[in-house]
Short mmCIF file of N, CA, C and O in Angstrom, two decimals:
data_model
loop_
_atom_site.label_atom_id
_atom_site.label_comp_id
_atom_site.label_asym_id
_atom_site.label_seq_id
_atom_site.Cartn_x
_atom_site.Cartn_y
_atom_site.Cartn_z
N MET A 1 96.34 99.88 107.80
CA MET A 1 97.64 98.80 107.80
C MET A 1 98.44 99.75 108.86
O MET A 1 98.63 100.65 108.48
N SER A 2 98.79 98.94 109.92
CA SER A 2 99.53 99.16 111.01
C SER A 2 101.25 99.09 110.66
O SER A 2 101.66 97.92 109.54
N MET A 3 101.78 100.29 110.83
CA MET A 3 103.49 100.03 110.49
C MET A 3 104.23 99.90 111.61
O MET A 3 104.01 100.56 112.58
N PRO A 4 105.00 98.73 112.02
CA PRO A 4 105.82 98.78 113.38
C PRO A 4 107.00 99.61 113.21
O PRO A 4 107.69 99.87 112.58
N ILE A 5 107.24 100.26 114.36
CA ILE A 5 108.28 101.27 114.61
C ILE A 5 109.05 100.55 116.30
O ILE A 5 108.14 100.27 117.37
N ALA A 6 110.36 100.01 116.37
CA ALA A 6 110.63 99.54 117.67
C ALA A 6 112.04 99.95 117.83
O ALA A 6 112.92 99.95 117.32
N PRO A 7 111.80 100.88 119.05
CA PRO A 7 112.92 101.46 119.54
C PRO A 7 113.38 100.25 119.98
O PRO A 7 113.33 99.17 121.02
N ASN A 8 115.09 100.45 119.87
CA ASN A 8 116.09 99.18 120.50
C ASN A 8 117.49 99.84 121.81
O ASN A 8 117.36 101.06 120.83
N VAL A 9 118.05 99.32 121.92
CA VAL A 9 119.35 99.53 122.51
C VAL A 9 120.58 98.68 122.08
O VAL A 9 119.78 97.26 122.26
N LEU A 10 121.46 99.12 121.47
CA LEU A 10 122.52 98.00 121.51
C LEU A 10 123.61 98.84 122.13
O LEU A 10 123.88 100.07 122.44
N THR A 11 124.27 98.03 123.32
CA THR A 11 125.13 98.12 124.29
C THR A 11 126.75 98.08 123.43
O THR A 11 127.07 96.66 123.32
N THR A 12 127.34 99.05 123.39
CA THR A 12 128.66 98.98 122.79
C THR A 12 129.88 98.37 123.94
O THR A 12 130.59 98.02 123.83
N ASP A 13 129.55 99.20 125.49
CA ASP A 13 130.48 98.65 126.31
C ASP A 13 129.48 99.40 127.45
O ASP A 13 128.73 99.75 127.31
N MET A 14 130.20 99.47 128.79
CA MET A 14 129.70 99.53 129.73
C MET A 14 129.38 101.15 129.96
O MET A 14 128.45 102.01 130.63
N ALA A 15 130.27 102.00 129.36
CA ALA A 15 130.18 103.52 129.33
C ALA A 15 129.30 103.95 128.31
O ALA A 15 128.62 105.01 128.24
N GLN A 16 128.84 103.53 127.40
CA GLN A 16 128.23 103.70 125.93
C GLN A 16 127.24 102.93 125.67
O GLN A 16 127.14 101.74 125.23
N ALA A 17 125.79 103.82 125.58
CA ALA A 17 124.80 103.04 124.58
C ALA A 17 124.56 103.32 123.36
O ALA A 17 124.52 104.66 123.37
N ILE A 18 124.01 102.94 122.50
CA ILE A 18 123.77 103.27 121.26
C ILE A 18 122.20 102.83 120.98
O ILE A 18 121.92 101.66 120.94
N TRP A 19 121.21 103.97 120.77
CA TRP A 19 119.93 103.51 120.69
C TRP A 19 119.63 103.75 119.33
O TRP A 19 120.55 104.21 118.43
N SER A 20 118.56 102.86 118.85
CA SER A 20 118.03 103.03 117.47
C SER A 20 116.77 102.55 117.10
O SER A 20 115.95 102.39 118.07
N ILE A 21 116.08 103.07 115.99
CA ILE A 21 114.54 102.64 115.82
C ILE A 21 114.77 101.62 114.65
O ILE A 21 115.37 102.18 113.65
N ASN A 22 114.14 100.89 114.62
CA ASN A 22 114.02 99.78 113.49
C ASN A 22 115.54 99.26 113.09
O ASN A 22 115.73 99.43 111.66
N GLY A 23 116.18 99.52 113.87
CA GLY A 23 117.78 99.09 113.60
C GLY A 23 118.84 100.43 113.03
O GLY A 23 120.30 99.73 112.78
N THR A 24 118.08 101.71 113.09
CA THR A 24 118.79 102.88 112.53
C THR A 24 118.99 103.56 113.66
O THR A 24 118.09 103.65 114.29
N SER A 25 120.22 104.32 113.73
CA SER A 25 120.48 105.32 115.00
C SER A 25 120.71 106.55 114.10
O SER A 25 121.54 106.82 113.11
N MET A 26 119.99 107.58 114.49
CA MET A 26 120.58 108.85 114.18
C MET A 26 121.06 109.51 115.56
O MET A 26 120.28 109.90 116.57
N THR A 27 122.18 110.02 115.20
CA THR A 27 122.93 110.72 116.47
C THR A 27 123.12 112.28 115.95
O THR A 27 122.98 112.73 114.97
N GLY A 28 123.26 112.84 117.33
CA GLY A 28 123.49 114.28 117.22
C GLY A 28 122.34 115.01 116.73
O GLY A 28 121.06 114.61 117.41
N ASP A 29 122.22 116.10 115.27
CA ASP A 29 120.83 116.39 115.35
C ASP A 29 120.27 115.53 114.25
O ASP A 29 119.67 116.03 113.24
N GLY A 30 120.72 114.37 113.86
CA GLY A 30 120.56 113.69 112.37
C GLY A 30 121.49 113.71 111.36
O GLY A 30 122.66 114.43 111.73
N HIS A 31 120.82 112.96 110.50
CA HIS A 31 121.78 113.32 109.36
C HIS A 31 121.11 113.78 108.07
O HIS A 31 120.36 113.14 107.94
N ALA A 32 121.82 115.01 107.71
CA ALA A 32 121.16 115.44 106.40
C ALA A 32 121.32 114.69 105.40
O ALA A 32 122.08 114.00 105.16
N GLY A 33 120.24 114.77 104.80
CA GLY A 33 120.01 113.64 103.43
C GLY A 33 119.52 112.29 103.96
O GLY A 33 119.46 111.25 103.21
N MET A 34 119.52 111.83 105.38
CA MET A 34 118.99 110.50 105.51
C MET A 34 117.56 110.14 105.09
O MET A 34 116.74 110.65 105.09
N ALA A 35 117.17 109.11 104.25
CA ALA A 35 116.20 108.70 103.99
C ALA A 35 115.24 108.38 105.22
O ALA A 35 115.56 107.87 106.51
N PRO A 36 113.76 108.68 104.94
CA PRO A 36 112.90 108.73 106.03
C PRO A 36 112.82 107.28 106.51
O PRO A 36 112.60 106.12 105.40
N LEU A 37 112.29 106.83 107.88
CA LEU A 37 111.69 105.37 108.04
C LEU A 37 110.94 105.02 107.18
O LEU A 37 110.65 103.82 106.66
N LEU A 38 109.83 105.85 107.28
CA LEU A 38 108.80 105.66 106.54
C LEU A 38 108.09 106.94 105.73
O LEU A 38 108.50 108.06 106.02
N THR A 39 107.41 106.48 104.45
CA THR A 39 106.69 107.36 103.99
C THR A 39 105.35 107.46 104.06
O THR A 39 104.84 106.31 103.46
N LEU A 40 104.40 108.69 104.09
CA LEU A 40 103.13 108.49 104.45
C LEU A 40 102.41 108.99 103.40
O LEU A 40 102.87 110.45 102.96
N GLY A 41 101.35 108.72 102.91
CA GLY A 41 100.60 109.30 102.21
C GLY A 41 99.87 110.31 102.48
O GLY A 41 99.03 110.33 103.97
N ARG A 42 99.87 111.59 102.35
CA ARG A 42 99.35 112.91 102.64
C ARG A 42 97.62 112.99 102.88
O ARG A 42 97.06 112.31 101.72
N GLY A 43 97.27 113.07 103.95
CA GLY A 43 95.79 113.32 104.34
C GLY A 43 95.27 111.72 104.41
O GLY A 43 93.81 111.67 104.41
N LYS A 44 95.98 111.05 104.59
CA LYS A 44 95.69 109.67 104.87
C LYS A 44 95.56 109.23 106.45
O LYS A 44 96.24 109.97 107.07
N THR A 45 94.92 108.61 107.09
CA THR A 45 95.02 108.08 108.15
C THR A 45 95.71 106.70 108.21
O THR A 45 96.06 106.21 107.69
N HIS A 46 96.87 106.94 109.23
CA HIS A 46 97.80 105.97 109.82
C HIS A 46 97.80 105.55 110.98
O HIS A 46 97.77 105.92 111.95
N LEU A 47 98.13 104.36 111.19
CA LEU A 47 98.39 103.44 112.46
C LEU A 47 99.50 102.68 112.41
O LEU A 47 100.30 102.14 111.46
N ILE A 48 100.35 103.52 113.76
CA ILE A 48 101.96 103.04 113.76
C ILE A 48 101.68 102.35 114.90
O ILE A 48 101.21 102.70 115.85
N THR A 49 102.58 101.10 115.05
CA THR A 49 102.76 100.17 116.18
C THR A 49 103.94 100.57 116.58
O THR A 49 105.03 100.44 115.73
N MET A 50 104.32 100.99 117.83
CA MET A 50 105.22 101.04 118.58
C MET A 50 105.88 100.27 119.53
O MET A 50 104.90 99.93 120.22
N ARG A 51 106.80 99.96 119.53
CA ARG A 51 107.06 98.60 120.51
C ARG A 51 108.33 98.89 121.52
O ARG A 51 109.57 99.23 120.68
N ASN A 52 108.45 98.97 122.33
CA ASN A 52 109.43 99.45 123.26
C ASN A 52 110.11 98.30 123.72
O ASN A 52 110.14 97.44 125.05
N ARG A 53 111.21 97.61 122.86
CA ARG A 53 112.07 96.42 123.37
C ARG A 53 113.34 96.59 124.02
O ARG A 53 114.45 95.97 124.41
N THR A 54 113.09 97.67 125.35
CA THR A 54 114.26 97.87 126.03
C THR A 54 114.09 97.66 127.42
O THR A 54 112.39 97.84 127.95
N ALA A 55 114.50 98.07 128.61
CA ALA A 55 114.43 97.90 129.77
C ALA A 55 114.27 99.55 130.42
O ALA A 55 113.99 99.66 131.65
N TRP A 56 114.35 100.29 129.43
CA TRP A 56 113.83 101.65 129.96
C TRP A 56 112.46 102.72 129.52
O TRP A 56 111.86 102.11 128.86
N TRP A 57 112.33 103.70 130.01
CA TRP A 57 111.18 104.47 129.86
C TRP A 57 111.36 105.53 128.64
O TRP A 57 112.57 105.63 128.70
N HIS A 58 110.75 105.27 127.78
CA HIS A 58 110.56 106.23 126.48
C HIS A 58 109.80 107.02 126.13
O HIS A 58 108.41 106.61 125.85
N PRO A 59 109.51 108.52 126.58
CA PRO A 59 108.55 109.46 126.25
C PRO A 59 108.32 109.80 124.83
O PRO A 59 109.40 110.47 124.06
N MET A 60 108.01 109.07 123.79
CA MET A 60 108.01 109.24 122.33
C MET A 60 107.13 110.57 121.58
O MET A 60 106.02 110.37 122.19
N HIS A 61 107.74 111.20 121.24
CA HIS A 61 107.20 112.54 120.62
C HIS A 61 107.49 112.48 119.14
O HIS A 61 108.23 112.21 118.45
N LEU A 62 106.09 112.87 118.56
CA LEU A 62 105.91 113.19 117.34
C LEU A 62 105.84 114.55 116.85
O LEU A 62 104.77 114.89 117.25
N HIS A 63 106.54 114.78 116.14
CA HIS A 63 106.63 116.55 115.41
C HIS A 63 105.40 116.36 114.69
O HIS A 63 105.30 115.81 113.50
N GLY A 64 104.70 117.59 114.66
CA GLY A 64 103.86 117.87 113.73
C GLY A 64 102.46 117.43 113.72
O GLY A 64 101.63 117.77 112.67
N PHE A 65 102.03 116.60 114.02
CA PHE A 65 101.02 115.92 114.63
C PHE A 65 100.40 115.47 115.76
O PHE A 65 101.10 115.30 116.79
N SER A 66 99.21 115.56 115.72
CA SER A 66 98.41 114.98 117.34
C SER A 66 98.36 113.45 116.84
O SER A 66 97.51 113.41 115.81
N PHE A 67 98.01 112.74 117.97
CA PHE A 67 97.67 111.17 117.42
C PHE A 67 96.82 110.74 118.56
O PHE A 67 96.61 111.39 120.10
N ARG A 68 96.16 109.60 118.37
CA ARG A 68 95.28 109.19 119.51
C ARG A 68 95.98 107.79 120.03
O ARG A 68 96.57 106.83 119.08
N VAL A 69 96.34 107.35 121.03
CA VAL A 69 96.72 106.06 121.62
C VAL A 69 95.66 105.11 121.58
O VAL A 69 94.61 105.36 122.30
N LEU A 70 95.47 104.19 120.71
CA LEU A 70 94.21 103.04 120.33
C LEU A 70 94.63 101.74 121.39
O LEU A 70 93.25 101.53 121.97
N THR A 71 95.89 101.21 121.11
CA THR A 71 95.74 100.42 122.15
C THR A 71 97.38 100.21 122.92
O THR A 71 98.29 100.93 122.32
N ARG A 72 96.95 99.69 124.01
CA ARG A 72 98.50 99.28 124.68
C ARG A 72 98.23 97.91 125.37
O ARG A 72 97.52 97.57 126.14
N ASN A 73 99.67 97.11 124.86
CA ASN A 73 99.46 95.87 125.05
C ASN A 73 98.72 95.14 124.69
O ASN A 73 98.27 93.98 125.36
N GLY A 74 97.91 95.55 123.72
CA GLY A 74 96.99 94.60 123.03
C GLY A 74 95.71 95.24 123.64
O GLY A 74 94.70 94.46 123.35
N ALA A 75 95.28 95.94 124.73
CA ALA A 75 94.39 95.90 125.32
C ALA A 75 93.95 97.57 124.90
O ALA A 75 94.47 98.63 124.67
N ALA A 76 92.55 98.26 124.41
CA ALA A 76 92.12 99.12 123.98
C ALA A 76 92.27 100.17 125.35
O ALA A 76 92.22 99.87 126.21
N VAL A 77 92.69 101.12 124.87
CA VAL A 77 93.00 102.58 125.66
C VAL A 77 91.50 103.38 126.00
O VAL A 77 90.88 103.24 124.88
N PRO A 78 90.99 103.27 127.15
CA PRO A 78 89.68 103.83 127.28
C PRO A 78 89.39 105.47 127.08
O PRO A 78 88.48 105.67 126.64
N HIS A 79 90.48 106.13 127.25
CA HIS A 79 90.46 107.68 126.75
C HIS A 79 91.51 108.27 125.64
O HIS A 79 92.13 108.00 126.15
N ARG A 80 90.88 108.10 124.76
CA ARG A 80 92.04 108.35 123.38
C ARG A 80 91.96 109.63 123.17
O ARG A 80 91.12 110.38 122.26
N ARG A 81 92.82 110.50 124.31
CA ARG A 81 92.97 111.71 124.07
C ARG A 81 93.94 112.24 122.94
O ARG A 81 94.58 111.47 122.66
N TRP A 82 93.99 113.47 122.30
CA TRP A 82 94.75 113.90 121.39
C TRP A 82 96.30 114.13 122.10
O TRP A 82 96.01 115.07 123.40
N ALA A 83 97.11 113.78 121.52
CA ALA A 83 98.72 113.95 122.21
C ALA A 83 99.56 114.10 120.95
O ALA A 83 99.27 113.58 119.94
N ASP A 84 100.40 114.59 121.29
CA ASP A 84 101.84 114.41 120.77
C ASP A 84 102.87 114.04 121.08
O ASP A 84 104.08 113.29 120.56
N THR A 85 103.06 113.41 122.16
CA THR A 85 103.80 112.49 122.92
C THR A 85 102.95 110.92 123.90
O THR A 85 102.02 111.27 124.49
N VAL A 86 103.76 110.01 123.57
CA VAL A 86 103.29 108.85 124.70
C VAL A 86 104.46 108.35 125.34
O VAL A 86 105.40 108.09 124.99
N LEU A 87 103.81 108.21 126.80
CA LEU A 87 104.92 107.57 127.51
C LEU A 87 105.15 106.15 127.62
O LEU A 87 104.16 105.37 127.65
N MET A 88 105.86 105.62 127.03
CA MET A 88 106.07 103.89 126.86
C MET A 88 106.96 103.31 128.08
O MET A 88 107.94 103.88 128.05
N ALA A 89 106.17 102.15 128.99
CA ALA A 89 106.94 101.36 129.59
C ALA A 89 108.10 100.30 128.99
O ALA A 89 107.49 100.06 127.98
N PRO A 90 108.82 100.14 129.69
CA PRO A 90 109.58 98.60 129.05
C PRO A 90 108.76 97.83 128.78
O PRO A 90 108.12 97.45 129.30
N GLU A 91 109.27 97.16 127.38
CA GLU A 91 108.22 96.31 127.05
C GLU A 91 106.98 96.64 126.38
O GLU A 91 106.14 95.58 126.05
N ASP A 92 106.58 97.82 126.61
CA ASP A 92 104.97 98.16 125.90
C ASP A 92 105.33 98.07 124.43
O ASP A 92 106.08 98.38 123.50
N THR A 93 103.99 97.64 124.04
CA THR A 93 103.31 97.84 122.55
C THR A 93 102.36 98.60 122.39
O THR A 93 101.36 98.70 123.37
N ILE A 94 102.31 99.80 121.75
CA ILE A 94 101.18 100.59 121.77
C ILE A 94 101.09 100.59 120.12
O ILE A 94 101.84 100.73 119.46
N GLU A 95 99.74 101.32 120.07
CA GLU A 95 98.99 101.26 118.59
C GLU A 95 98.80 103.07 118.62
O GLU A 95 97.78 103.41 119.56
N ILE A 96 98.90 103.53 117.61
CA ILE A 96 98.38 104.85 117.41
C ILE A 96 98.05 105.31 116.51
O ILE A 96 98.42 104.46 115.31
N ALA A 97 97.01 106.46 116.18
CA ALA A 97 96.64 106.60 114.85
C ALA A 97 96.76 108.47 114.84
O ALA A 97 96.35 109.12 115.66
N PHE A 98 97.31 108.55 113.52
CA PHE A 98 96.84 110.00 113.03
C PHE A 98 96.50 110.29 111.54
O PHE A 98 96.75 109.54 110.85
N VAL A 99 95.95 111.46 111.27
CA VAL A 99 96.29 111.66 109.95
C VAL A 99 97.34 112.58 109.49
O VAL A 99 97.51 113.67 110.14
N ALA A 100 98.06 112.48 108.58
CA ALA A 100 98.96 112.90 108.07
C ALA A 100 98.72 113.78 107.32
O ALA A 100 98.73 113.99 105.70
N ASP A 101 98.39 115.25 107.53
CA ASP A 101 97.82 116.26 106.91
C ASP A 101 99.13 117.59 106.44
O ASP A 101 98.32 118.16 105.51
N ALA A 102 100.36 117.20 107.21
CA ALA A 102 101.10 118.23 106.95
C ALA A 102 102.12 117.64 106.10
O ALA A 102 103.04 116.64 106.55
N PRO A 103 102.53 118.02 104.84
CA PRO A 103 103.61 117.54 104.19
C PRO A 103 105.09 117.82 105.01
O PRO A 103 105.13 118.71 105.27
N GLY A 104 105.85 117.09 104.17
CA GLY A 104 107.11 117.17 104.67
C GLY A 104 107.97 116.22 105.88
O GLY A 104 107.32 115.23 105.77
N ASP A 105 109.43 116.47 106.32
CA ASP A 105 109.48 115.36 107.04
C ASP A 105 109.34 115.98 108.42
O ASP A 105 110.02 117.07 108.72
N TRP A 106 109.37 115.02 109.36
CA TRP A 106 108.79 115.24 110.66
C TRP A 106 109.38 114.40 111.47
O TRP A 106 109.52 112.70 111.27
N MET A 107 109.99 114.80 112.38
CA MET A 107 110.90 113.48 113.54
C MET A 107 109.98 113.16 114.53
O MET A 107 109.10 113.47 114.88
N LEU A 108 110.35 111.78 114.71
CA LEU A 108 109.79 110.96 115.96
C LEU A 108 111.09 110.38 116.63
O LEU A 108 112.26 110.36 116.30
N HIS A 109 111.11 110.99 117.66
CA HIS A 109 112.12 110.89 118.68
C HIS A 109 111.75 110.61 120.30
O HIS A 109 110.53 110.82 120.74
N CYS A 110 112.47 110.08 121.15
CA CYS A 110 112.48 109.85 122.70
C CYS A 110 112.72 111.23 123.17
O CYS A 110 113.90 112.00 122.60
N HIS A 111 111.78 111.71 123.89
CA HIS A 111 112.07 112.93 124.56
C HIS A 111 112.93 112.94 125.76
O HIS A 111 113.53 114.26 126.28
N VAL A 112 113.61 112.10 125.70
CA VAL A 112 114.90 111.91 127.12
C VAL A 112 115.82 111.91 126.22
O VAL A 112 116.45 111.57 125.04
N THR A 113 116.69 113.33 126.16
CA THR A 113 117.42 113.94 125.98
C THR A 113 119.02 112.74 125.53
O THR A 113 119.40 113.00 124.58
N ASP A 114 119.01 112.15 126.34
CA ASP A 114 120.51 111.54 126.21
C ASP A 114 120.31 110.16 125.01
O ASP A 114 120.86 109.80 124.22
N HIS A 115 119.15 109.88 125.41
CA HIS A 115 118.05 108.77 124.31
C HIS A 115 118.04 109.04 123.00
O HIS A 115 118.89 108.59 121.90
N GLN A 116 118.03 110.70 122.56
CA GLN A 116 117.72 111.11 121.21
C GLN A 116 118.91 111.34 120.66
O GLN A 116 119.25 110.93 119.71
N MET A 117 120.05 111.76 121.57
CA MET A 117 121.32 112.21 120.90
C MET A 117 122.28 111.14 120.86
O MET A 117 123.11 111.56 120.16
N THR A 118 121.99 109.95 121.26
CA THR A 118 122.60 108.80 121.10
C THR A 118 121.80 108.00 120.18
O THR A 118 122.25 106.69 120.32
N GLY A 119 120.85 108.36 119.39
CA GLY A 119 120.23 107.40 118.15
C GLY A 119 118.91 107.23 118.09
O GLY A 119 118.09 106.49 117.27
N LEU A 120 117.93 107.29 119.58
CA LEU A 120 116.47 107.09 119.34
C LEU A 120 115.65 108.39 118.91
O LEU A 120 114.91 108.91 119.56
N MET A 121 115.87 108.31 117.21
CA MET A 121 115.09 109.46 116.56
C MET A 121 115.25 109.03 115.22
O MET A 121 115.94 108.30 114.83
N THR A 122 114.14 109.37 114.40
CA THR A 122 114.02 108.91 113.25
C THR A 122 113.07 110.32 112.26
O THR A 122 112.46 110.92 113.21
N VAL A 123 113.11 110.19 111.31
CA VAL A 123 112.02 110.61 110.47
C VAL A 123 111.07 110.09 109.58
O VAL A 123 111.54 109.10 108.95
N LEU A 124 109.77 110.43 109.73
CA LEU A 124 108.58 110.11 109.07
C LEU A 124 108.84 111.22 107.92
O LEU A 124 108.18 112.57 108.00
N ARG A 125 108.19 110.98 106.61
CA ARG A 125 107.85 111.75 105.76
C ARG A 125 106.71 111.58 105.24
O ARG A 125 106.14 110.46 105.10
N VAL A 126 105.87 112.69 104.98
CA VAL A 126 104.61 113.00 104.35
C VAL A 126 104.23 113.40 103.18
O VAL A 126 105.03 114.53 103.04
N ALA A 127 103.67 112.79 102.37
CA ALA A 127 104.13 113.54 100.59
C ALA A 127 102.53 112.88 100.01
O ALA A 127 101.82 112.02 100.37
N ASP A 128 102.52 113.58 98.79
CA ASP A 128 101.41 113.23 98.02
C ASP A 128 101.80 112.51 97.27
O ASP A 128 103.37 111.89 97.22
N ALA A 129 101.15 111.42 96.69
CA ALA A 129 101.38 110.19 95.76
C ALA A 129 102.50 110.57 94.45
O ALA A 129 103.11 109.78 94.59
N GLU A 130 102.17 111.75 94.16
CA GLU A 130 103.23 111.74 93.13
C GLU A 130 104.61 112.03 93.54
O GLU A 130 105.47 112.11 93.04
N ASP A 131 104.70 112.60 94.62
CA ASP A 131 106.01 113.06 95.15
C ASP A 131 106.68 111.80 96.00
O ASP A 131 108.03 111.80 96.60
N ARG A 132 105.73 110.75 96.16
CA ARG A 132 106.61 109.54 96.82
C ARG A 132 107.23 108.36 95.96
O ARG A 132 107.58 107.83 96.59
N ARG A 133 107.21 108.72 94.79
CA ARG A 133 108.03 107.92 93.68
C ARG A 133 109.42 108.22 93.76
O ARG A 133 109.99 108.81 94.48
#
């Protein structure tokens, strides 16, 4: 099953942009106690689709895991190297796959610091079935 994650930008005025992932912004260093975007089953392989619905480039970084990019804009990627960051061009759609083998809360964010600090980050939780209730 593929889970969609979509970085978005909402412009509040010409001087400030507020970024979001699936409509939620985590600003600064995040929000203590904020619910994770997704809770993933520990030890399972997960497919995540990320859509860059902006006009900016975003190097998206996933803490705690290595993944493989399977597709970019619907086409299979010929060399599926292990990575923890993928550079997304404007309007790119990519699909990544990884095994969620480390329990806990893990940050997914843009490595452009201005984008991350103004909302372009989220938390993915990895938990055993009994911990996901």
